[in-house]
Amino acid sequence: MRGGMERSYFWGITLDAAHKEQKWEGTATENTVDCTVTTHSLSVRQVVLGPDAKVGEANVVELEVMGFNDKKQRIPIYVSKVGGSYVSSVEVVVEDQAATFHLTKGSGPVYLSGTHQTETNVIGEDDIEELAEEDVEDEEEDEDEVVEDSPPKKKAKK
């Protein structure tokens, strides 16, 4: 792929009693008309416990993503309650996949903010040929697997 164009956008969500779950769709997208592929990265940098949070109530935010070997991971990225720090710096990066943020405990509001970066690359003719060759190789491998799975043929007696 040839050099691409990078863009950066502000990103933010609010988790509270009415909205305990927010999804981020960050999977790569391909535009066949323009022959481009756009990849996405989300960098969560700050989590803020809102001033309306209930005293004594812990607020826990978990992130759900697909990890290594397509294993679902769901881990806490923020825990806080009134009386502690209202603002926390975090470093959470999610690249080219969907993610779900859950308010698993408490009623918030909890504000998450960061940066959504995109990179759009043009697929050149060499890349298209390379992808086509990979598809042919994959099809040949699939055909080989089918042949291996079929029972051996018996010879006809005369």
JSON list of C-alpha atoms in Angstrom, two decimals:
[
{"chain": "A", "resi": 1, "resn": "MET", "atom": "CA", "xyz": [0.00, 0.00, 0.00]},
{"chain": "A", "resi": 2, "resn": "ARG", "atom": "CA", "xyz": [1.16, 3.46, -0.76]},
{"chain": "A", "resi": 3, "resn": "GLY", "atom": "CA", "xyz": [1.54, 6.23, 1.82]},
{"chain": "A", "resi": 4, "resn": "GLY", "atom": "CA", "xyz": [-1.71, 7.25, 3.37]},
{"chain": "A", "resi": 5, "resn": "MET", "atom": "CA", "xyz": [-3.50, 10.13, 4.95]},
{"chain": "A", "resi": 6, "resn": "GLU", "atom": "CA", "xyz": [-3.75, 10.28, 8.73]},
{"chain": "A", "resi": 7, "resn": "ARG", "atom": "CA", "xyz": [-6.52, 12.07, 10.61]},
{"chain": "A", "resi": 8, "resn": "SER", "atom": "CA", "xyz": [-7.13, 12.56, 14.30]},
{"chain": "A", "resi": 9, "resn": "TYR", "atom": "CA", "xyz": [-10.47, 13.26, 15.98]},
{"chain": "A", "resi": 10, "resn": "PHE", "atom": "CA", "xyz": [-11.61, 14.00, 19.52]},
{"chain": "A", "resi": 11, "resn": "TRP", "atom": "CA", "xyz": [-13.51, 11.05, 21.01]},
{"chain": "A", "resi": 12, "resn": "GLY", "atom": "CA", "xyz": [-15.69, 10.91, 24.11]},
{"chain": "A", "resi": 13, "resn": "ILE", "atom": "CA", "xyz": [-18.52, 8.96, 25.72]},
{"chain": "A", "resi": 14, "resn": "THR", "atom": "CA", "xyz": [-20.61, 9.15, 28.89]},
{"chain": "A", "resi": 15, "resn": "LEU", "atom": "CA", "xyz": [-21.51, 6.09, 30.92]},
{"chain": "A", "resi": 16, "resn": "ASP", "atom": "CA", "xyz": [-24.31, 6.45, 33.48]},
{"chain": "A", "resi": 17, "resn": "ALA", "atom": "CA", "xyz": [-27.33, 4.61, 34.90]},
{"chain": "A", "resi": 18, "resn": "ALA", "atom": "CA", "xyz": [-29.28, 5.12, 31.65]},
{"chain": "A", "resi": 19, "resn": "HIS", "atom": "CA", "xyz": [-26.35, 4.23, 29.32]},
{"chain": "A", "resi": 20, "resn": "LYS", "atom": "CA", "xyz": [-24.26, 1.54, 31.00]},
{"chain": "A", "resi": 21, "resn": "GLU", "atom": "CA", "xyz": [-22.73, 0.29, 27.73]},
{"chain": "A", "resi": 22, "resn": "GLN", "atom": "CA", "xyz": [-21.18, 2.04, 24.73]},
{"chain": "A", "resi": 23, "resn": "LYS", "atom": "CA", "xyz": [-19.70, 0.35, 21.65]},
{"chain": "A", "resi": 24, "resn": "TRP", "atom": "CA", "xyz": [-16.86, 1.58, 19.49]},
{"chain": "A", "resi": 25, "resn": "GLU", "atom": "CA", "xyz": [-16.69, 0.13, 15.97]},
{"chain": "A", "resi": 26, "resn": "GLY", "atom": "CA", "xyz": [-13.05, 0.42, 15.03]},
{"chain": "A", "resi": 27, "resn": "THR", "atom": "CA", "xyz": [-12.57, -2.33, 12.47]},
{"chain": "A", "resi": 28, "resn": "ALA", "atom": "CA", "xyz": [-10.71, -1.55, 9.25]},
{"chain": "A", "resi": 29, "resn": "THR", "atom": "CA", "xyz": [-12.89, -0.55, 6.31]},
{"chain": "A", "resi": 30, "resn": "GLU", "atom": "CA", "xyz": [-12.22, -1.03, 2.62]},
{"chain": "A", "resi": 31, "resn": "ASN", "atom": "CA", "xyz": [-13.56, 1.28, -0.08]},
{"chain": "A", "resi": 32, "resn": "THR", "atom": "CA", "xyz": [-13.49, -0.67, -3.35]},
{"chain": "A", "resi": 33, "resn": "VAL", "atom": "CA", "xyz": [-14.56, 2.37, -5.40]},
{"chain": "A", "resi": 34, "resn": "ASP", "atom": "CA", "xyz": [-11.62, 4.52, -4.26]},
{"chain": "A", "resi": 35, "resn": "CYS", "atom": "CA", "xyz": [-9.32, 1.49, -3.77]},
{"chain": "A", "resi": 36, "resn": "THR", "atom": "CA", "xyz": [-8.53, 2.52, -0.19]},
{"chain": "A", "resi": 37, "resn": "VAL", "atom": "CA", "xyz": [-8.32, 0.86, 3.21]},
{"chain": "A", "resi": 38, "resn": "THR", "atom": "CA", "xyz": [-8.93, 2.87, 6.38]},
{"chain": "A", "resi": 39, "resn": "THR", "atom": "CA", "xyz": [-7.58, 1.61, 9.71]},
{"chain": "A", "resi": 40, "resn": "HIS", "atom": "CA", "xyz": [-8.72, 2.90, 13.11]},
{"chain": "A", "resi": 41, "resn": "SER", "atom": "CA", "xyz": [-7.04, 3.41, 16.49]},
{"chain": "A", "resi": 42, "resn": "LEU", "atom": "CA", "xyz": [-8.66, 4.60, 19.70]},
{"chain": "A", "resi": 43, "resn": "SER", "atom": "CA", "xyz": [-6.53, 6.08, 22.49]},
{"chain": "A", "resi": 44, "resn": "VAL", "atom": "CA", "xyz": [-8.45, 6.64, 25.72]},
{"chain": "A", "resi": 45, "resn": "ARG", "atom": "CA", "xyz": [-6.48, 9.23, 27.73]},
{"chain": "A", "resi": 46, "resn": "GLN", "atom": "CA", "xyz": [-8.73, 10.50, 30.50]},
{"chain": "A", "resi": 47, "resn": "VAL", "atom": "CA", "xyz": [-11.59, 9.30, 32.69]},
{"chain": "A", "resi": 48, "resn": "VAL", "atom": "CA", "xyz": [-13.59, 11.77, 34.79]},
{"chain": "A", "resi": 49, "resn": "LEU", "atom": "CA", "xyz": [-16.07, 10.94, 37.55]},
{"chain": "A", "resi": 50, "resn": "GLY", "atom": "CA", "xyz": [-18.96, 13.39, 37.18]},
{"chain": "A", "resi": 51, "resn": "PRO", "atom": "CA", "xyz": [-19.92, 15.81, 39.96]},
{"chain": "A", "resi": 52, "resn": "ASP", "atom": "CA", "xyz": [-23.36, 14.15, 40.22]},
{"chain": "A", "resi": 53, "resn": "ALA", "atom": "CA", "xyz": [-21.88, 10.78, 41.27]},
{"chain": "A", "resi": 54, "resn": "LYS", "atom": "CA", "xyz": [-23.38, 9.34, 44.45]},
{"chain": "A", "resi": 55, "resn": "VAL", "atom": "CA", "xyz": [-21.30, 9.61, 47.64]},
{"chain": "A", "resi": 56, "resn": "GLY", "atom": "CA", "xyz": [-19.88, 6.25, 48.75]},
{"chain": "A", "resi": 57, "resn": "GLU", "atom": "CA", "xyz": [-20.75, 4.49, 45.49]},
{"chain": "A", "resi": 58, "resn": "ALA", "atom": "CA", "xyz": [-17.86, 2.88, 43.62]},
{"chain": "A", "resi": 59, "resn": "ASN", "atom": "CA", "xyz": [-17.90, 3.27, 39.83]},
{"chain": "A", "resi": 60, "resn": "VAL", "atom": "CA", "xyz": [-16.17, 0.60, 37.73]},
{"chain": "A", "resi": 61, "resn": "VAL", "atom": "CA", "xyz": [-15.63, 0.81, 33.96]},
{"chain": "A", "resi": 62, "resn": "GLU", "atom": "CA", "xyz": [-14.62, -2.35, 32.09]},
{"chain": "A", "resi": 63, "resn": "LEU", "atom": "CA", "xyz": [-13.39, -2.66, 28.51]},
{"chain": "A", "resi": 64, "resn": "GLU", "atom": "CA", "xyz": [-14.34, -5.68, 26.41]},
{"chain": "A", "resi": 65, "resn": "VAL", "atom": "CA", "xyz": [-12.20, -6.54, 23.35]},
{"chain": "A", "resi": 66, "resn": "MET", "atom": "CA", "xyz": [-10.95, -9.57, 21.45]},
{"chain": "A", "resi": 67, "resn": "GLY", "atom": "CA", "xyz": [-7.45, -10.49, 22.59]},
{"chain": "A", "resi": 68, "resn": "PHE", "atom": "CA", "xyz": [-4.80, -12.87, 21.34]},
{"chain": "A", "resi": 69, "resn": "ASN", "atom": "CA", "xyz": [-6.14, -15.99, 19.57]},
{"chain": "A", "resi": 70, "resn": "ASP", "atom": "CA", "xyz": [-9.60, -14.37, 19.36]},
{"chain": "A", "resi": 71, "resn": "LYS", "atom": "CA", "xyz": [-10.10, -14.76, 23.11]},
{"chain": "A", "resi": 72, "resn": "LYS", "atom": "CA", "xyz": [-12.61, -12.31, 24.60]},
{"chain": "A", "resi": 73, "resn": "GLN", "atom": "CA", "xyz": [-10.99, -10.06, 27.20]},
{"chain": "A", "resi": 74, "resn": "ARG", "atom": "CA", "xyz": [-12.99, -7.99, 29.69]},
{"chain": "A", "resi": 75, "resn": "ILE", "atom": "CA", "xyz": [-10.95, -6.03, 32.21]},
{"chain": "A", "resi": 76, "resn": "PRO", "atom": "CA", "xyz": [-11.49, -2.98, 34.43]},
{"chain": "A", "resi": 77, "resn": "ILE", "atom": "CA", "xyz": [-9.78, 0.19, 33.22]},
{"chain": "A", "resi": 78, "resn": "TYR", "atom": "CA", "xyz": [-11.17, 2.59, 35.84]},
{"chain": "A", "resi": 79, "resn": "VAL", "atom": "CA", "xyz": [-12.35, 2.39, 39.47]},
{"chain": "A", "resi": 80, "resn": "SER", "atom": "CA", "xyz": [-13.28, 5.45, 41.52]},
{"chain": "A", "resi": 81, "resn": "LYS", "atom": "CA", "xyz": [-15.74, 6.91, 44.01]},
{"chain": "A", "resi": 82, "resn": "VAL", "atom": "CA", "xyz": [-16.57, 10.35, 45.38]},
{"chain": "A", "resi": 83, "resn": "GLY", "atom": "CA", "xyz": [-13.87, 11.48, 47.78]},
{"chain": "A", "resi": 84, "resn": "GLY", "atom": "CA", "xyz": [-11.04, 10.25, 45.58]},
{"chain": "A", "resi": 85, "resn": "SER", "atom": "CA", "xyz": [-9.61, 11.89, 42.50]},
{"chain": "A", "resi": 86, "resn": "TYR", "atom": "CA", "xyz": [-12.27, 12.97, 40.02]},
{"chain": "A", "resi": 87, "resn": "VAL", "atom": "CA", "xyz": [-9.87, 12.92, 37.06]},
{"chain": "A", "resi": 88, "resn": "SER", "atom": "CA", "xyz": [-7.70, 9.95, 36.13]},
{"chain": "A", "resi": 89, "resn": "SER", "atom": "CA", "xyz": [-5.18, 9.68, 33.32]},
{"chain": "A", "resi": 90, "resn": "VAL", "atom": "CA", "xyz": [-5.21, 6.32, 31.55]},
{"chain": "A", "resi": 91, "resn": "GLU", "atom": "CA", "xyz": [-3.42, 4.84, 28.57]},
{"chain": "A", "resi": 92, "resn": "VAL", "atom": "CA", "xyz": [-5.75, 2.46, 26.74]},
{"chain": "A", "resi": 93, "resn": "VAL", "atom": "CA", "xyz": [-5.20, 1.82, 23.02]},
{"chain": "A", "resi": 94, "resn": "VAL", "atom": "CA", "xyz": [-7.53, -0.24, 20.82]},
{"chain": "A", "resi": 95, "resn": "GLU", "atom": "CA", "xyz": [-6.52, -0.85, 17.20]},
{"chain": "A", "resi": 96, "resn": "ASP", "atom": "CA", "xyz": [-8.63, -2.14, 14.31]},
{"chain": "A", "resi": 97, "resn": "GLN", "atom": "CA", "xyz": [-11.32, -3.92, 16.28]},
{"chain": "A", "resi": 98, "resn": "ALA", "atom": "CA", "xyz": [-14.63, -3.32, 17.97]},
{"chain": "A", "resi": 99, "resn": "ALA", "atom": "CA", "xyz": [-14.64, -2.54, 21.69]},
{"chain": "A", "resi": 100, "resn": "THR", "atom": "CA", "xyz": [-17.35, -2.17, 24.30]},
{"chain": "A", "resi": 101, "resn": "PHE", "atom": "CA", "xyz": [-17.14, 0.00, 27.41]},
{"chain": "A", "resi": 102, "resn": "HIS", "atom": "CA", "xyz": [-19.28, -1.16, 30.36]},
{"chain": "A", "resi": 103, "resn": "LEU", "atom": "CA", "xyz": [-20.20, 0.65, 33.57]},
{"chain": "A", "resi": 104, "resn": "THR", "atom": "CA", "xyz": [-20.34, -2.53, 35.65]},
{"chain": "A", "resi": 105, "resn": "LYS", "atom": "CA", "xyz": [-20.76, -0.92, 39.06]},
{"chain": "A", "resi": 106, "resn": "GLY", "atom": "CA", "xyz": [-22.16, 2.43, 40.11]},
{"chain": "A", "resi": 107, "resn": "SER", "atom": "CA", "xyz": [-24.42, 4.88, 38.34]},
{"chain": "A", "resi": 108, "resn": "GLY", "atom": "CA", "xyz": [-21.87, 7.45, 37.19]},
{"chain": "A", "resi": 109, "resn": "PRO", "atom": "CA", "xyz": [-21.76, 9.64, 35.33]},
{"chain": "A", "resi": 110, "resn": "VAL", "atom": "CA", "xyz": [-18.31, 8.64, 34.11]},
{"chain": "A", "resi": 111, "resn": "TYR", "atom": "CA", "xyz": [-16.82, 10.53, 31.16]},
{"chain": "A", "resi": 112, "resn": "LEU", "atom": "CA", "xyz": [-14.17, 8.88, 28.96]},
{"chain": "A", "resi": 113, "resn": "SER", "atom": "CA", "xyz": [-12.23, 10.91, 26.39]},
{"chain": "A", "resi": 114, "resn": "GLY", "atom": "CA", "xyz": [-9.34, 10.51, 24.02]},
{"chain": "A", "resi": 115, "resn": "THR", "atom": "CA", "xyz": [-8.39, 10.43, 20.38]},
{"chain": "A", "resi": 116, "resn": "HIS", "atom": "CA", "xyz": [-9.71, 8.45, 17.41]},
{"chain": "A", "resi": 117, "resn": "GLN", "atom": "CA", "xyz": [-7.03, 8.21, 14.71]},
{"chain": "A", "resi": 118, "resn": "THR", "atom": "CA", "xyz": [-7.62, 6.99, 11.18]},
{"chain": "A", "resi": 119, "resn": "GLU", "atom": "CA", "xyz": [-5.14, 6.17, 8.45]},
{"chain": "A", "resi": 120, "resn": "THR", "atom": "CA", "xyz": [-6.33, 5.79, 4.88]},
{"chain": "A", "resi": 121, "resn": "ASN", "atom": "CA", "xyz": [-4.05, 4.06, 2.41]},
{"chain": "A", "resi": 122, "resn": "VAL", "atom": "CA", "xyz": [-4.47, 3.69, -1.34]},
{"chain": "A", "resi": 123, "resn": "ILE", "atom": "CA", "xyz": [-4.23, 0.12, -2.56]},
{"chain": "A", "resi": 124, "resn": "GLY", "atom": "CA", "xyz": [-1.89, 0.18, -5.56]},
{"chain": "A", "resi": 125, "resn": "GLU", "atom": "CA", "xyz": [-1.99, -2.15, -8.55]},
{"chain": "A", "resi": 126, "resn": "ASP", "atom": "CA", "xyz": [0.86, -4.16, -7.03]},
{"chain": "A", "resi": 127, "resn": "ASP", "atom": "CA", "xyz": [-1.18, -4.61, -3.85]},
{"chain": "A", "resi": 128, "resn": "ILE", "atom": "CA", "xyz": [-4.28, -5.66, -5.82]},
{"chain": "A", "resi": 129, "resn": "GLU", "atom": "CA", "xyz": [-2.21, -8.24, -7.74]},
{"chain": "A", "resi": 130, "resn": "GLU", "atom": "CA", "xyz": [-0.65, -9.42, -4.46]},
{"chain": "A", "resi": 131, "resn": "LEU", "atom": "CA", "xyz": [-4.09, -9.79, -2.84]},
{"chain": "A", "resi": 132, "resn": "ALA", "atom": "CA", "xyz": [-5.39, -11.66, -5.91]},
{"chain": "A", "resi": 133, "resn": "GLU", "atom": "CA", "xyz": [-2.40, -14.04, -5.74]},
{"chain": "A", "resi": 134, "resn": "GLU", "atom": "CA", "xyz": [-3.08, -14.64, -2.04]},
{"chain": "A", "resi": 135, "resn": "ASP", "atom": "CA", "xyz": [-6.73, -15.42, -2.86]},
{"chain": "A", "resi": 136, "resn": "VAL", "atom": "CA", "xyz": [-5.65, -17.93, -5.53]},
{"chain": "A", "resi": 137, "resn": "GLU", "atom": "CA", "xyz": [-3.20, -19.55, -3.08]},
{"chain": "A", "resi": 138, "resn": "ASP", "atom": "CA", "xyz": [-5.94, -19.74, -0.43]},
{"chain": "A", "resi": 139, "resn": "GLU", "atom": "CA", "xyz": [-8.31, -21.36, -2.95]},
{"chain": "A", "resi": 140, "resn": "GLU", "atom": "CA", "xyz": [-5.63, -23.88, -3.94]},
{"chain": "A", "resi": 141, "resn": "GLU", "atom": "CA", "xyz": [-5.03, -24.72, -0.27]},
{"chain": "A", "resi": 142, "resn": "ASP", "atom": "CA", "xyz": [-8.78, -25.14, 0.22]},
{"chain": "A", "resi": 143, "resn": "GLU", "atom": "CA", "xyz": [-8.92, -27.50, -2.79]},
{"chain": "A", "resi": 144, "resn": "ASP", "atom": "CA", "xyz": [-5.97, -29.50, -1.40]},
{"chain": "A", "resi": 145, "resn": "GLU", "atom": "CA", "xyz": [-7.77, -29.85, 1.92]},
{"chain": "A", "resi": 146, "resn": "VAL", "atom": "CA", "xyz": [-10.90, -31.13, 0.17]},
{"chain": "A", "resi": 147, "resn": "VAL", "atom": "CA", "xyz": [-8.87, -33.74, -1.71]},
{"chain": "A", "resi": 148, "resn": "GLU", "atom": "CA", "xyz": [-7.17, -34.86, 1.50]},
{"chain": "A", "resi": 149, "resn": "ASP", "atom": "CA", "xyz": [-10.50, -35.21, 3.30]},
{"chain": "A", "resi": 150, "resn": "SER", "atom": "CA", "xyz": [-12.17, -37.32, 0.60]},
{"chain": "A", "resi": 151, "resn": "PRO", "atom": "CA", "xyz": [-11.88, -41.12, 0.89]},
{"chain": "A", "resi": 152, "resn": "PRO", "atom": "CA", "xyz": [-9.48, -42.89, -1.48]},
{"chain": "A", "resi": 153, "resn": "LYS", "atom": "CA", "xyz": [-11.04, -44.09, -4.74]},
{"chain": "A", "resi": 154, "resn": "LYS", "atom": "CA", "xyz": [-11.33, -47.84, -5.33]},
{"chain": "A", "resi": 155, "resn": "LYS", "atom": "CA", "xyz": [-10.20, -49.40, -8.56]},
{"chain": "A", "resi": 156, "resn": "ALA", "atom": "CA", "xyz": [-12.87, -51.12, -10.60]},
{"chain": "A", "resi": 157, "resn": "LYS", "atom": "CA", "xyz": [-12.42, -54.88, -11.13]},
{"chain": "A", "resi": 158, "resn": "LYS", "atom": "CA", "xyz": [-12.58, -56.25, -14.69]}
]
